[in-house]
N, CA and C atoms as an extended XYZ file, in Angstrom:
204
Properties=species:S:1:pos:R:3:atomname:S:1:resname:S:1:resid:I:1 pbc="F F F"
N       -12.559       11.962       -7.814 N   UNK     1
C       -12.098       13.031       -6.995 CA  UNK     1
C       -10.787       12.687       -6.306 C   UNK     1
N       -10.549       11.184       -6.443 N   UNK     2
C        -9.123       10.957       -5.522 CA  UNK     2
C        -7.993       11.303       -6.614 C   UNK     2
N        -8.648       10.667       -7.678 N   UNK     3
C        -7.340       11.167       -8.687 CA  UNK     3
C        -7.340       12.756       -8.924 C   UNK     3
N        -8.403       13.356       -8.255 N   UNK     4
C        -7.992       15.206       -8.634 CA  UNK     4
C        -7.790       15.508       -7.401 C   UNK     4
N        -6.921       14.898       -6.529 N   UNK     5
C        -6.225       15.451       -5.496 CA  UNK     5
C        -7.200       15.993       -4.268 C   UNK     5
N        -8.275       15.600       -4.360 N   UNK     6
C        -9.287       16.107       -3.207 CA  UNK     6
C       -10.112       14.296       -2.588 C   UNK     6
N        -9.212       14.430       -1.600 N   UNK     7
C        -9.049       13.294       -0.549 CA  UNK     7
C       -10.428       13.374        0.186 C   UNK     7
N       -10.663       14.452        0.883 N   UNK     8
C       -12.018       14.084        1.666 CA  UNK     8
C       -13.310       13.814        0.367 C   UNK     8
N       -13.527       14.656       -0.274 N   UNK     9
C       -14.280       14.613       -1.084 CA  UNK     9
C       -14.183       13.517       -2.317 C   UNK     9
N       -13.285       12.602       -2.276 N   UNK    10
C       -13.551       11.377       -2.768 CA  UNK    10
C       -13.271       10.181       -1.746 C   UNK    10
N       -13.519       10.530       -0.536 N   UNK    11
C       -13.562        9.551        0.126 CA  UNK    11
C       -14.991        9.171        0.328 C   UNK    11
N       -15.911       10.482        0.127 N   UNK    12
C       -17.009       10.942        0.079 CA  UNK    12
C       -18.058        9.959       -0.939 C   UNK    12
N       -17.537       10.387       -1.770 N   UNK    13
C       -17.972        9.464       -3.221 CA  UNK    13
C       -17.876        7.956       -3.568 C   UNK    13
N       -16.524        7.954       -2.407 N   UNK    14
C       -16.209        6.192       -2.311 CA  UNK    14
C       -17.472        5.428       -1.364 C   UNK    14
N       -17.567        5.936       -0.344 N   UNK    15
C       -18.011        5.331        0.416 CA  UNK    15
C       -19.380        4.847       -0.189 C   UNK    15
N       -20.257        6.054       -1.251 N   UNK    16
C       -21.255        6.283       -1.625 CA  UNK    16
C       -21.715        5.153       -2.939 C   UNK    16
N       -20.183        4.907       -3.317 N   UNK    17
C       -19.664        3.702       -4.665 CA  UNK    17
C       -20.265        2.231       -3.298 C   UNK    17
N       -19.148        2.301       -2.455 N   UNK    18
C       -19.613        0.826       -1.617 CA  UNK    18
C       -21.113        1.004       -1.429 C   UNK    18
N       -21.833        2.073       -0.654 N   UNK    19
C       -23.090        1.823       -0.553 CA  UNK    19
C       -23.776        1.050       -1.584 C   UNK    19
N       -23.433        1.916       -2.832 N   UNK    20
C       -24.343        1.071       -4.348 CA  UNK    20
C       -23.804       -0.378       -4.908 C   UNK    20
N       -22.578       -0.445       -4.167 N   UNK    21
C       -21.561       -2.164       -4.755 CA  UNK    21
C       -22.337       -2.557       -3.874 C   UNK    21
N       -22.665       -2.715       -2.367 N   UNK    22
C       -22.651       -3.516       -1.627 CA  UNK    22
C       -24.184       -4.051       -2.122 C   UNK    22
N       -25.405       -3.487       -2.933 N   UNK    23
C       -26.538       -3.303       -3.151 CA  UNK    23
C       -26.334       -4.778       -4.601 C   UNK    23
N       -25.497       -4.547       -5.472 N   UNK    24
C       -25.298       -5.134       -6.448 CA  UNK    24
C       -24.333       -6.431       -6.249 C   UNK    24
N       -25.076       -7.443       -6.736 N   UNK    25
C       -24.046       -8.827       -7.087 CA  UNK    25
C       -23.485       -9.106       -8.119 C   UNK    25
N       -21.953       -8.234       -8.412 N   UNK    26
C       -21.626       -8.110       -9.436 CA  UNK    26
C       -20.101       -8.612       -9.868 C   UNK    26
N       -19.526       -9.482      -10.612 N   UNK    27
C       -18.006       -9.392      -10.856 CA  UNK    27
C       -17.054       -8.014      -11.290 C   UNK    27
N       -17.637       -7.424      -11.820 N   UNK    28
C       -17.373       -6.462      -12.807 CA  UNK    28
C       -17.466       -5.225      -11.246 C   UNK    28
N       -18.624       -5.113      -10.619 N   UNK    29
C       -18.197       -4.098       -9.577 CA  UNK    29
C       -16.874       -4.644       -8.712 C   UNK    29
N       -17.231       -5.879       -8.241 N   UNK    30
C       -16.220       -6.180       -7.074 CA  UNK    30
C       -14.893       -5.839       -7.858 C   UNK    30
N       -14.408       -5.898       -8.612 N   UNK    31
C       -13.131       -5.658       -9.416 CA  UNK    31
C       -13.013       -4.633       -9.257 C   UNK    31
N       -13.522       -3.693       -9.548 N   UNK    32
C       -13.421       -2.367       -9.118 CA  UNK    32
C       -12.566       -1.980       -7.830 C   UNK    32
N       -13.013       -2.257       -7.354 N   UNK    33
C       -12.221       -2.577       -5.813 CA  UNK    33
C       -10.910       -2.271       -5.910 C   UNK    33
N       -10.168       -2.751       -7.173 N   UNK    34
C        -9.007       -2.569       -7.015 CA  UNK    34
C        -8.200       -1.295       -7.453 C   UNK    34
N        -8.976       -1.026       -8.431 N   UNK    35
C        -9.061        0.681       -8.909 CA  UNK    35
C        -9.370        1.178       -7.921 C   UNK    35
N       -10.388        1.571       -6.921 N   UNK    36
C       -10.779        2.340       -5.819 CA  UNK    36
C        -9.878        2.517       -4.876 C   UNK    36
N        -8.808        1.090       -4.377 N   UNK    37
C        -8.037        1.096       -3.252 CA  UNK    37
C        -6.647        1.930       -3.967 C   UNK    37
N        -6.226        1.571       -5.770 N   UNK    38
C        -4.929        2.026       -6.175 CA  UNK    38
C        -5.209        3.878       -5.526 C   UNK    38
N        -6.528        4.004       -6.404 N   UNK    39
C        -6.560        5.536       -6.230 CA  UNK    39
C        -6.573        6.294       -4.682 C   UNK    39
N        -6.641        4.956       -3.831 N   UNK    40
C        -6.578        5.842       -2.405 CA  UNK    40
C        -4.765        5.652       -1.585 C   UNK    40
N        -4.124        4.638       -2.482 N   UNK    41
C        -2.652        5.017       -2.370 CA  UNK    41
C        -1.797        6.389       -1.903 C   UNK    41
N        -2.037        7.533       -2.765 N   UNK    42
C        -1.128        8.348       -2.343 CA  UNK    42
C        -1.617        8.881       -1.163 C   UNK    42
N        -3.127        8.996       -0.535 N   UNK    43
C        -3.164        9.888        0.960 CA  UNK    43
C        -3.446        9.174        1.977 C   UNK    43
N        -3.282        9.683        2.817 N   UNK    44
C        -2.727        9.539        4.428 CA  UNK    44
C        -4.032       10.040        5.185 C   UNK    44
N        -4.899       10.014        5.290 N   UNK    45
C        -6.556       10.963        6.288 CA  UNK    45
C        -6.882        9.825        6.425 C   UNK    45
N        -7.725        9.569        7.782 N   UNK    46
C        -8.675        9.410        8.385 CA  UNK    46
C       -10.068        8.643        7.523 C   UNK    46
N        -9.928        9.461        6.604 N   UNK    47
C       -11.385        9.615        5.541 CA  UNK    47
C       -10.987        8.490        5.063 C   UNK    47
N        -9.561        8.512        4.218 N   UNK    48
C        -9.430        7.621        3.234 CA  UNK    48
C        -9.120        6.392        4.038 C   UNK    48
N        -8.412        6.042        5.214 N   UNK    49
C        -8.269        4.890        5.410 CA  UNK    49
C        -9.948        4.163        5.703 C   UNK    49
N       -10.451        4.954        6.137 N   UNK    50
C       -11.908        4.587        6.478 CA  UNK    50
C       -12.095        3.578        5.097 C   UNK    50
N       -12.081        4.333        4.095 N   UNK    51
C       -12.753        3.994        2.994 CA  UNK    51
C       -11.741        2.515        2.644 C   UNK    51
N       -10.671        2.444        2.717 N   UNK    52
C        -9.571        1.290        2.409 CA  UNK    52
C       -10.198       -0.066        3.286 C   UNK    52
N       -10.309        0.505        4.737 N   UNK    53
C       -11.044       -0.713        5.585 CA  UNK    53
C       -12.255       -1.150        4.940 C   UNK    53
N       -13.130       -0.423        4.723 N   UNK    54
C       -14.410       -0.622        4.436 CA  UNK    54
C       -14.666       -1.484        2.842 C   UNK    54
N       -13.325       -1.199        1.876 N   UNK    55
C       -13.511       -1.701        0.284 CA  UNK    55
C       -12.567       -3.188        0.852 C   UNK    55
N       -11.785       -3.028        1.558 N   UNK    56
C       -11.536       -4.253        2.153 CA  UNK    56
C       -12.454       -5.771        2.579 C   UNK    56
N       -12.803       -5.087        3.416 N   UNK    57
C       -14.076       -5.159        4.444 CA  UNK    57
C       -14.721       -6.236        3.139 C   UNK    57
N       -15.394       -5.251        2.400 N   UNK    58
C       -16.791       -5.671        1.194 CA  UNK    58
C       -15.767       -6.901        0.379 C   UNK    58
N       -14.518       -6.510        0.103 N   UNK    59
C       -13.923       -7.736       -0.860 CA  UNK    59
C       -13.873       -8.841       -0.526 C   UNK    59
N       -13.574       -8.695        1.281 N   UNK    60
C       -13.593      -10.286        1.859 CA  UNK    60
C       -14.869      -10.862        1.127 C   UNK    60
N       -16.005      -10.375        1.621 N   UNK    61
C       -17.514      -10.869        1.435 CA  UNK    61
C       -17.562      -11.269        0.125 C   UNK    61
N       -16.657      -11.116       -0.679 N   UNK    62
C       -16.558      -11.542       -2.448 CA  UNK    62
C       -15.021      -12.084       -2.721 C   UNK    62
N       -15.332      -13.601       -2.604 N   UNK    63
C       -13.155      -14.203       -3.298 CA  UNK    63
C       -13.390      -13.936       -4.496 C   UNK    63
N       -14.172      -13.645       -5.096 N   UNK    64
C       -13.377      -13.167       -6.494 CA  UNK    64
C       -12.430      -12.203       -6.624 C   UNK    64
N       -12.503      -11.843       -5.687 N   UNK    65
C       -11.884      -10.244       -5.874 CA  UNK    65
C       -10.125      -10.027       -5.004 C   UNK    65
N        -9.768       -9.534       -5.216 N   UNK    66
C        -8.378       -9.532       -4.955 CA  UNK    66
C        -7.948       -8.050       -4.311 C   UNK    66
N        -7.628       -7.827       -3.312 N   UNK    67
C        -6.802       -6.255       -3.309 CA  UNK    67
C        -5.526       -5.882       -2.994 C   UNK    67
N        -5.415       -4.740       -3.178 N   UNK    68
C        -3.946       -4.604       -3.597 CA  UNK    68
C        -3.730       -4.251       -1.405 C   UNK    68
């Protein structure tokens, strides 16, 4: 939904992605991470930075993982 231009409503879906990453011990999710943060690049809300802190947040808790 971030890449179809609807910001709240995939901030929505993100958060809902960390709920189920944070559940799983995975390389392959935590990577993800970095796709999730590119796609929250172009907007500016509330919603989405939420979601940037928070995929942040979860990457510390995993060095494999890297973000942009």
């Amino acid at each position: 939904m971030l890449g179809e231009g609807d910001a709240e409503r995939g901030a929505t879906a993100a958060h809902q992605a960390l709920d189920d990453a944070a559940r799983i011990d995975s390389t392959l999710v935590a990577a993800r991470l970095n796709t999730l943060l590119d796609a929250t690049r172009p907007y500016d809300t509330a919603a989405v930075h939420d979601v940037r802190t928070r995929a942040r947040d979860f990457a510390a808790t995993r060095p494999e993982t890297s973000t942009a």
